[in-house]
mmCIF file of C-alpha atoms and ligand atoms in Angstrom:
data_model
loop_
_atom_site.group_PDB
_atom_site.id
_atom_site.type_symbol
_atom_site.label_atom_id
_atom_site.label_comp_id
_atom_site.label_asym_id
_atom_site.label_seq_id
_atom_site.Cartn_x
_atom_site.Cartn_y
_atom_site.Cartn_z
ATOM 1 C CA MET A 1 0.230 -34.109 26.920
ATOM 2 C CA THR A 2 -0.575 -31.541 24.280
ATOM 3 C CA LYS A 3 -3.930 -29.820 24.284
ATOM 4 C CA ARG A 4 -6.559 -31.322 22.010
ATOM 5 C CA PHE A 5 -7.736 -28.655 19.640
ATOM 6 C CA THR A 6 -11.296 -28.290 18.463
ATOM 7 C CA THR A 7 -11.132 -26.131 15.362
ATOM 8 C CA ARG A 8 -13.440 -25.132 12.557
ATOM 9 C CA ILE A 9 -13.547 -23.700 9.094
ATOM 10 C CA ALA A 10 -16.431 -21.317 8.544
ATOM 11 C CA PRO A 11 -16.836 -20.358 4.903
ATOM 12 C CA SER A 12 -19.660 -18.124 3.717
ATOM 13 C CA PRO A 13 -21.404 -19.721 0.739
ATOM 14 C CA THR A 14 -21.418 -16.597 -1.359
ATOM 15 C CA GLY A 15 -19.153 -17.447 -4.276
ATOM 16 C CA ASP A 16 -16.071 -19.407 -5.186
ATOM 17 C CA PHE A 17 -14.026 -21.341 -2.627
ATOM 18 C CA HIS A 18 -11.018 -19.096 -2.195
ATOM 19 C CA LEU A 19 -7.449 -20.345 -1.974
ATOM 20 C CA GLY A 20 -7.128 -18.492 1.350
ATOM 21 C CA THR A 21 -10.092 -20.417 2.723
ATOM 22 C CA ALA A 22 -8.445 -23.643 1.601
ATOM 23 C CA ARG A 23 -5.274 -22.693 3.465
ATOM 24 C CA THR A 24 -7.224 -21.841 6.613
ATOM 25 C CA ALA A 25 -9.153 -25.088 6.314
ATOM 26 C CA TYR A 26 -5.945 -27.104 6.030
ATOM 27 C CA PHE A 27 -4.277 -25.432 9.003
ATOM 28 C CA ASN A 28 -7.333 -25.880 11.220
ATOM 29 C CA TRP A 29 -7.659 -29.489 10.070
ATOM 30 C CA LEU A 30 -3.976 -30.124 10.838
ATOM 31 C CA ALA A 31 -4.224 -28.594 14.329
ATOM 32 C CA ALA A 32 -7.271 -30.737 15.121
ATOM 33 C CA ARG A 33 -5.974 -33.991 13.643
ATOM 34 C CA ALA A 34 -2.418 -33.591 14.970
ATOM 35 C CA SER A 35 -3.705 -33.086 18.515
ATOM 36 C CA GLY A 36 -6.399 -35.780 18.425
ATOM 37 C CA GLY A 37 -9.100 -33.101 18.548
ATOM 38 C CA ARG A 38 -12.111 -32.280 16.388
ATOM 39 C CA PHE A 39 -12.576 -30.410 13.129
ATOM 40 C CA ILE A 40 -15.901 -28.760 12.357
ATOM 41 C CA LEU A 41 -17.274 -27.445 9.064
ATOM 42 C CA ARG A 42 -19.605 -24.525 9.663
ATOM 43 C CA ILE A 43 -21.526 -22.859 6.870
ATOM 44 C CA ASP A 44 -21.892 -19.133 7.584
ATOM 45 C CA ASP A 45 -25.095 -18.623 5.652
ATOM 46 C CA THR A 46 -26.868 -15.791 7.434
ATOM 47 C CA ASP A 47 -26.423 -13.319 4.579
ATOM 48 C CA LEU A 48 -29.674 -14.244 2.859
ATOM 49 C CA ALA A 49 -29.157 -11.917 -0.081
ATOM 50 C CA ARG A 50 -25.765 -13.364 -1.000
ATOM 51 C CA ASN A 51 -25.978 -17.054 -0.065
ATOM 52 C CA ASN A 52 -26.450 -19.702 -2.649
ATOM 53 C CA GLU A 53 -26.763 -23.468 -2.543
ATOM 54 C CA ASP A 54 -24.335 -23.855 -5.401
ATOM 55 C CA SER A 55 -21.611 -22.395 -3.212
ATOM 56 C CA VAL A 56 -22.410 -24.875 -0.431
ATOM 57 C CA ARG A 57 -21.902 -27.651 -2.969
ATOM 58 C CA VAL A 58 -18.610 -26.069 -4.063
ATOM 59 C CA ILE A 59 -17.413 -25.924 -0.430
ATOM 60 C CA LEU A 60 -18.153 -29.623 0.054
ATOM 61 C CA GLU A 61 -16.507 -30.534 -3.243
ATOM 62 C CA CYS A 62 -13.391 -28.574 -2.376
ATOM 63 C CA MET A 63 -13.040 -30.115 1.073
ATOM 64 C CA ASP A 64 -13.548 -33.509 -0.472
ATOM 65 C CA TRP A 65 -10.993 -32.891 -3.223
ATOM 66 C CA LEU A 66 -8.401 -31.872 -0.640
ATOM 67 C CA GLY A 67 -9.326 -34.837 1.564
ATOM 68 C CA LEU A 68 -10.066 -32.686 4.619
ATOM 69 C CA ASP A 69 -12.694 -34.644 6.509
ATOM 70 C CA HIS A 70 -14.804 -33.138 9.288
ATOM 71 C CA ASP A 71 -16.313 -34.509 12.481
ATOM 72 C CA ASP A 72 -19.353 -32.277 12.438
ATOM 73 C CA MET A 73 -21.050 -29.906 10.029
ATOM 74 C CA PHE A 74 -23.778 -27.354 10.590
ATOM 75 C CA ARG A 75 -25.328 -24.268 9.086
ATOM 76 C CA GLN A 76 -25.851 -21.035 10.929
ATOM 77 C CA SER A 77 -29.263 -20.664 9.312
ATOM 78 C CA ASP A 78 -30.365 -23.693 11.365
ATOM 79 C CA ARG A 79 -29.445 -21.951 14.606
ATOM 80 C CA LEU A 80 -31.355 -18.680 14.409
ATOM 81 C CA ALA A 81 -33.463 -19.577 17.455
ATOM 82 C CA ARG A 82 -30.310 -20.269 19.453
ATOM 83 C CA TYR A 83 -28.793 -16.848 18.637
ATOM 84 C CA ARG A 84 -32.071 -15.206 19.666
ATOM 85 C CA GLU A 85 -32.120 -17.179 22.911
ATOM 86 C CA VAL A 86 -28.577 -16.095 23.798
ATOM 87 C CA ALA A 87 -29.357 -12.468 22.917
ATOM 88 C CA ASP A 88 -32.498 -12.580 25.068
ATOM 89 C CA ALA A 89 -30.460 -13.898 27.992
ATOM 90 C CA LEU A 90 -28.065 -10.957 27.580
ATOM 91 C CA ILE A 91 -31.041 -8.581 27.667
ATOM 92 C CA ARG A 92 -32.300 -10.219 30.874
ATOM 93 C CA ASP A 93 -28.819 -9.804 32.384
ATOM 94 C CA GLY A 94 -28.818 -6.122 31.471
ATOM 95 C CA LYS A 95 -25.901 -6.627 29.058
ATOM 96 C CA ALA A 96 -27.860 -5.909 25.874
ATOM 97 C CA ILE A 97 -30.846 -3.800 24.884
ATOM 98 C CA ILE A 98 -33.445 -3.681 22.150
ATOM 99 C CA ALA A 99 -32.666 -0.781 19.836
ATOM 100 C CA GLU A 100 -35.282 1.555 18.374
ATOM 101 C CA ASN A 101 -35.294 -0.358 15.088
ATOM 102 C CA GLY A 102 -35.961 -3.640 16.889
ATOM 103 C CA GLY A 103 -32.397 -4.944 16.631
ATOM 104 C CA ILE A 104 -30.410 -6.035 19.692
ATOM 105 C CA VAL A 105 -27.206 -4.248 20.695
ATOM 106 C CA MET A 106 -24.650 -4.768 23.430
ATOM 107 C CA ARG A 107 -24.567 -2.261 26.208
ATOM 108 C CA ASN A 108 -21.117 -0.984 27.046
ATOM 109 C CA GLY A 109 -18.870 -3.979 26.545
ATOM 110 C CA LEU A 110 -15.122 -3.651 26.809
ATOM 111 C CA ALA A 111 -12.701 -5.428 24.528
ATOM 112 C CA ALA A 112 -10.373 -7.841 26.336
ATOM 113 C CA SER A 113 -6.869 -9.194 25.764
ATOM 114 C CA TRP A 114 -6.518 -12.492 23.982
ATOM 115 C CA THR A 115 -3.756 -14.887 23.024
ATOM 116 C CA ASP A 116 -2.474 -15.227 19.518
ATOM 117 C CA LEU A 117 -0.327 -18.317 19.008
ATOM 118 C CA ILE A 118 1.742 -16.316 16.524
ATOM 119 C CA GLY A 119 1.914 -12.862 18.062
ATOM 120 C CA GLY A 120 1.402 -13.571 21.769
ATOM 121 C CA THR A 121 -0.884 -11.501 24.005
ATOM 122 C CA GLN A 122 -2.928 -8.922 22.086
ATOM 123 C CA ALA A 123 -4.115 -6.051 24.252
ATOM 124 C CA PRO A 124 -6.965 -3.800 23.096
ATOM 125 C CA GLY A 125 -6.524 -0.118 22.390
ATOM 126 C CA PRO A 126 -9.185 2.645 22.580
ATOM 127 C CA LYS A 127 -10.359 1.993 19.005
ATOM 128 C CA ASN A 128 -10.992 -1.644 19.831
ATOM 129 C CA HIS A 129 -13.146 -0.652 22.803
ATOM 130 C CA ASP A 130 -15.140 1.691 20.563
ATOM 131 C CA LEU A 131 -15.845 -1.144 18.121
ATOM 132 C CA ALA A 132 -16.679 -3.601 20.872
ATOM 133 C CA SER A 133 -19.012 -1.364 22.812
ATOM 134 C CA GLY A 134 -22.597 -1.060 21.632
ATOM 135 C CA GLN A 135 -22.094 -3.492 18.755
ATOM 136 C CA VAL A 136 -25.153 -4.895 17.027
ATOM 137 C CA LEU A 137 -25.837 -8.547 17.874
ATOM 138 C CA ILE A 138 -29.115 -9.129 16.048
ATOM 139 C CA LYS A 139 -30.168 -6.907 13.161
ATOM 140 C CA ALA A 140 -33.583 -5.294 12.796
ATOM 141 C CA ASP A 141 -34.587 -8.086 10.381
ATOM 142 C CA GLY A 142 -33.909 -10.670 13.085
ATOM 143 C CA MET A 143 -30.716 -12.060 11.542
ATOM 144 C CA PRO A 144 -27.610 -12.290 13.731
ATOM 145 C CA VAL A 145 -24.520 -10.276 12.877
ATOM 146 C CA TYR A 146 -21.562 -12.498 11.928
ATOM 147 C CA HIS A 147 -19.581 -11.504 15.043
ATOM 148 C CA PHE A 148 -22.311 -12.617 17.411
ATOM 149 C CA ALA A 149 -23.298 -15.819 15.612
ATOM 150 C CA SER A 150 -19.670 -16.834 15.264
ATOM 151 C CA VAL A 151 -18.919 -16.421 18.966
ATOM 152 C CA VAL A 152 -22.089 -18.250 20.040
ATOM 153 C CA ASP A 153 -21.230 -21.107 17.671
ATOM 154 C CA ASP A 154 -17.632 -21.313 18.788
ATOM 155 C CA ILE A 155 -18.695 -21.455 22.433
ATOM 156 C CA ASP A 156 -21.445 -24.025 21.810
ATOM 157 C CA SER A 157 -19.205 -26.267 19.760
ATOM 158 C CA GLY A 158 -16.269 -26.099 22.162
ATOM 159 C CA VAL A 159 -13.897 -24.471 19.688
ATOM 160 C CA ASN A 160 -10.663 -23.718 21.535
ATOM 161 C CA LEU A 161 -8.451 -22.635 18.634
ATOM 162 C CA VAL A 162 -9.415 -20.345 15.761
ATOM 163 C CA ILE A 163 -6.955 -20.070 12.894
ATOM 164 C CA ARG A 164 -8.021 -17.427 10.369
ATOM 165 C CA GLY A 165 -6.714 -14.608 8.231
ATOM 166 C CA ILE A 166 -5.149 -11.523 9.733
ATOM 167 C CA ASP A 167 -7.965 -9.463 8.222
ATOM 168 C CA HIS A 168 -9.994 -10.777 11.187
ATOM 169 C CA HIS A 169 -7.557 -9.420 13.797
ATOM 170 C CA THR A 170 -9.714 -6.395 14.655
ATOM 171 C CA ASN A 171 -12.812 -8.567 14.708
ATOM 172 C CA THR A 172 -11.270 -10.647 17.444
ATOM 173 C CA PHE A 173 -11.401 -7.622 19.756
ATOM 174 C CA ARG A 174 -15.102 -7.248 19.016
ATOM 175 C CA HIS A 175 -15.529 -10.930 19.723
ATOM 176 C CA SER A 176 -13.650 -10.617 22.996
ATOM 177 C CA ALA A 177 -16.374 -8.328 24.376
ATOM 178 C CA ILE A 178 -19.033 -10.897 23.448
ATOM 179 C CA TYR A 179 -17.104 -13.702 25.133
ATOM 180 C CA CYS A 180 -16.858 -11.537 28.267
ATOM 181 C CA ALA A 181 -20.572 -10.710 28.239
ATOM 182 C CA LEU A 182 -21.317 -14.433 27.952
ATOM 183 C CA ASP A 183 -18.806 -15.307 30.706
ATOM 184 C CA ALA A 184 -17.100 -17.734 28.357
ATOM 185 C CA PRO A 185 -13.354 -18.304 28.040
ATOM 186 C CA MET A 186 -11.867 -17.192 24.744
ATOM 187 C CA PRO A 187 -10.244 -19.717 22.432
ATOM 188 C CA ASP A 188 -6.668 -19.279 21.346
ATOM 189 C CA PHE A 189 -6.263 -17.589 17.982
ATOM 190 C CA ALA A 190 -3.738 -17.591 15.188
ATOM 191 C CA HIS A 191 -4.076 -14.877 12.573
ATOM 192 C CA LEU A 192 -2.315 -15.828 9.352
ATOM 193 C CA GLY A 193 -0.687 -13.369 6.977
ATOM 194 C CA LEU A 194 -2.437 -12.263 3.819
ATOM 195 C CA ILE A 195 -1.824 -14.111 0.589
ATOM 196 C CA MET A 196 -0.252 -11.703 -1.875
ATOM 197 C CA LEU A 197 -0.430 -11.864 -5.649
ATOM 198 C CA ASP A 198 1.876 -9.575 -7.630
ATOM 199 C CA GLY A 199 2.450 -7.427 -4.547
ATOM 200 C CA LYS A 200 -1.244 -6.958 -3.799
ATOM 201 C CA LYS A 201 -3.627 -8.773 -1.484
ATOM 202 C CA MET A 202 -5.110 -11.657 -3.444
ATOM 203 C CA SER A 203 -8.764 -10.873 -3.902
ATOM 204 C CA LYS A 204 -11.701 -13.215 -4.301
ATOM 205 C CA ARG A 205 -12.051 -11.881 -7.810
ATOM 206 C CA ASP A 206 -8.563 -12.953 -8.884
ATOM 207 C CA ASP A 207 -8.834 -15.953 -11.185
ATOM 208 C CA ALA A 208 -5.887 -17.514 -9.357
ATOM 209 C CA ALA A 209 -7.943 -17.518 -6.145
ATOM 210 C CA SER A 210 -10.513 -20.110 -7.141
ATOM 211 C CA LEU A 211 -9.606 -23.524 -5.730
ATOM 212 C CA LEU A 212 -11.829 -25.458 -8.125
ATOM 213 C CA SER A 213 -9.999 -24.047 -11.110
ATOM 214 C CA TYR A 214 -6.892 -25.972 -9.977
ATOM 215 C CA ARG A 215 -8.816 -29.206 -9.604
ATOM 216 C CA ASP A 216 -10.331 -28.678 -13.022
ATOM 217 C CA ALA A 217 -6.888 -27.997 -14.470
ATOM 218 C CA GLY A 218 -5.742 -31.395 -13.181
ATOM 219 C CA VAL A 219 -3.523 -30.223 -10.300
ATOM 220 C CA ASP A 220 -2.703 -32.965 -7.811
ATOM 221 C CA PRO A 221 -4.585 -32.285 -4.535
ATOM 222 C CA ASP A 222 -1.634 -33.366 -2.377
ATOM 223 C CA ALA A 223 0.590 -30.932 -4.257
ATOM 224 C CA MET A 224 -1.984 -28.246 -3.561
ATOM 225 C CA LEU A 225 -1.919 -29.092 0.179
ATOM 226 C CA ASN A 226 1.870 -28.878 0.270
ATOM 227 C CA PHE A 227 1.701 -25.543 -1.519
ATOM 228 C CA LEU A 228 -0.948 -24.210 0.884
ATOM 229 C CA LEU A 229 1.060 -25.399 3.884
ATOM 230 C CA ARG A 230 3.977 -23.243 2.877
ATOM 231 C CA LEU A 231 1.774 -20.162 2.488
ATOM 232 C CA GLY A 232 1.972 -19.184 6.147
ATOM 233 C CA TRP A 233 3.709 -22.026 7.950
ATOM 234 C CA GLY A 234 7.357 -23.027 8.048
ATOM 235 C CA PRO A 235 9.274 -25.862 9.706
ATOM 236 C CA ALA A 236 11.635 -24.963 12.553
ATOM 237 C CA ARG A 237 14.532 -26.396 10.555
ATOM 238 C CA ASP A 238 13.879 -25.382 6.972
ATOM 239 C CA ASP A 239 16.386 -27.215 4.817
ATOM 240 C CA LYS A 240 16.395 -29.475 1.753
ATOM 241 C CA SER A 241 14.768 -32.291 3.692
ATOM 242 C CA MET A 242 11.660 -30.112 3.918
ATOM 243 C CA ALA A 243 11.251 -29.713 0.148
ATOM 244 C CA ILE A 244 8.291 -32.091 0.238
ATOM 245 C CA ILE A 245 5.953 -32.137 3.213
ATOM 246 C CA ASP A 246 2.995 -34.303 2.411
ATOM 247 C CA ARG A 247 -0.060 -34.521 4.596
ATOM 248 C CA ASP A 248 1.220 -37.328 6.833
ATOM 249 C CA ARG A 249 4.440 -35.495 7.436
ATOM 250 C CA ALA A 250 2.620 -32.215 7.986
ATOM 251 C CA LEU A 251 0.622 -33.927 10.724
ATOM 252 C CA THR A 252 3.777 -34.701 12.656
ATOM 253 C CA LEU A 253 5.467 -31.351 12.035
ATOM 254 C CA PHE A 254 2.674 -28.773 12.089
ATOM 255 C CA LEU A 255 2.321 -28.232 15.837
ATOM 256 C CA ALA A 256 5.514 -29.814 17.107
ATOM 257 C CA GLU A 257 8.222 -28.530 14.795
ATOM 258 C CA GLY A 258 7.081 -25.461 12.971
ATOM 259 C CA ARG A 259 5.411 -22.100 13.190
ATOM 260 C CA MET A 260 2.535 -20.314 11.564
ATOM 261 C CA ARG A 261 3.273 -16.810 10.331
ATOM 262 C CA SER A 262 1.379 -13.535 10.306
ATOM 263 C CA SER A 263 3.634 -11.967 7.680
ATOM 264 C CA PRO A 264 2.309 -11.803 4.099
ATOM 265 C CA ALA A 265 2.798 -14.924 1.992
ATOM 266 C CA GLY A 266 3.554 -14.532 -1.715
ATOM 267 C CA PHE A 267 1.512 -16.652 -4.100
ATOM 268 C CA ASP A 268 3.868 -18.172 -6.639
ATOM 269 C CA THR A 269 2.390 -20.159 -9.545
ATOM 270 C CA ALA A 270 5.794 -21.595 -10.445
ATOM 271 C CA LYS A 271 6.088 -23.040 -6.936
ATOM 272 C CA LEU A 272 2.689 -24.713 -7.258
ATOM 273 C CA ALA A 273 3.636 -26.119 -10.674
ATOM 274 C CA SER A 274 6.858 -27.470 -9.212
ATOM 275 C CA PHE A 275 5.023 -29.213 -6.329
ATOM 276 C CA ASP A 276 2.567 -30.591 -8.867
ATOM 277 C CA ARG A 277 5.355 -32.135 -10.951
ATOM 278 C CA LYS A 278 7.060 -33.595 -7.893
ATOM 279 C CA TYR A 279 3.890 -35.154 -6.497
ATOM 280 C CA LYS A 280 2.854 -36.555 -9.853
ATOM 281 C CA SER A 281 6.227 -38.172 -10.423
ATOM 282 C CA ARG A 282 6.277 -39.554 -6.870
ATOM 283 C CA LYS A 283 2.850 -41.076 -7.388
ATOM 284 C CA ALA A 284 3.805 -42.474 -10.798
ATOM 285 C CA ALA A 285 6.918 -44.069 -9.274
ATOM 286 C CA ALA A 286 4.888 -45.531 -6.387
ATOM 287 C CA ALA A 287 2.312 -46.937 -8.808
ATOM 288 C CA ALA A 288 5.066 -48.465 -10.967
ATOM 289 C CA SER A 289 6.758 -50.141 -8.012
ATOM 290 C CA ALA A 290 3.402 -51.437 -6.733
ATOM 291 C CA GLU A 291 2.831 -52.990 -10.153
ATOM 292 C CA LEU A 292 6.294 -54.595 -10.137
ATOM 293 C CA SER A 293 5.766 -56.179 -6.753
ATOM 294 C CA ALA A 294 2.233 -57.361 -7.614
HETATM 295 N N1 LIG B 1 -17.507 -16.606 7.514
HETATM 296 C C1 LIG B 1 -16.337 -15.902 7.965
HETATM 297 C C2 LIG B 1 -15.431 -15.666 6.775
HETATM 298 O O1 LIG B 1 -15.547 -16.391 5.800
HETATM 299 C C3 LIG B 1 -15.647 -16.714 9.042
HETATM 300 C C4 LIG B 1 -14.512 -16.017 9.661
HETATM 301 C C5 LIG B 1 -14.022 -16.735 10.898
HETATM 302 O O2 LIG B 1 -13.194 -17.638 10.745
HETATM 303 O O3 LIG B 1 -14.496 -16.434 11.980
HETATM 304 O O4 LIG B 1 -14.636 -14.751 6.773
#
C-alpha cells in the first residue's frame, strides 16, 4: 500500500497569490488526494508588518477558483502560545537559550541529512551547519521565526511530505536541526524548480505571476491546473496521449506514473492559451452533448 501523505500549502498573506504558490498548492493537493491523505491550508501570518486580511481573502478565493479543497485550515498567529511552549521546552532541555535581547536561539544544533523525492538524500555541508547552529527561534518581539513556526506546525499537524520551491532547499537544512532538537522525524521533501519568465526567475512583481489576473481574464480554472501541472511535473511516458491531463487524470498519474522536477520550468503564455482553448472547447462539446441527450 502506498503511504498516505499529509501535505500543506503555507502561503504568507502579504500580497498577491503567486502562480508558483498555485503550482505548489496543486502538487501538495494531488499528493494528499492521490494517496488518501490530508491536505492542510496554513496561513503564515506572523509578519505583522506585512500581513493583510485582503490577502487572506485572495488566498481563499484562489484555492476556491482552482477547486483545491482542504481538510483543515489554521493561522500561525493563533498558535503563538504553542511556539513559545515548544521553545521553553527546548530551553529546559538545554537545547536553546534566551539571548541578550530577550529572543530565543538554538544552542549548537547540527544540520542533518534528509530525503528529497526528486534529488534523493541531501547531506549537509559546513555552510548548512553554520546556518543551522545558533539560529533564532523566537525574536525579541516574541514572534516566532518562520523556520521554527513552520517546523512546529508540520510536526503538530502530522505533515509527512513537504513540496515547495527549490528556493527553500537551504532552509530545509536549518529545519533539519530543529527537527533533531525536537526529536521528531523529518517529513519527505520535494523541492520544485523555479518558474522562469523570459529567462529570469518569475518574481512576485511580474504581472504574469498573479493568479487572480487569470481568473479575471476568464481563463478556465481546469486549463490553469493542467498548465501548472506541467510546470515541474512530467508523466513517465510523455507522448501525445498526455496532451491533456485534467485533474481526475492527474490524480491517477501524479504519484504512480510521473515525476516532479527540480530543473527550472519555463512559463509560456502561449501554452496556457492553448490549454485554455482546448478545455473550453471540451466543455462546450460536453455541454452540447448533455443538451442533446436531455
Ligand atoms: N510561508 C512560506 C512561503 O510562502 C512557506 C514555505 C514552506 O512551504 O515552508 O514561502
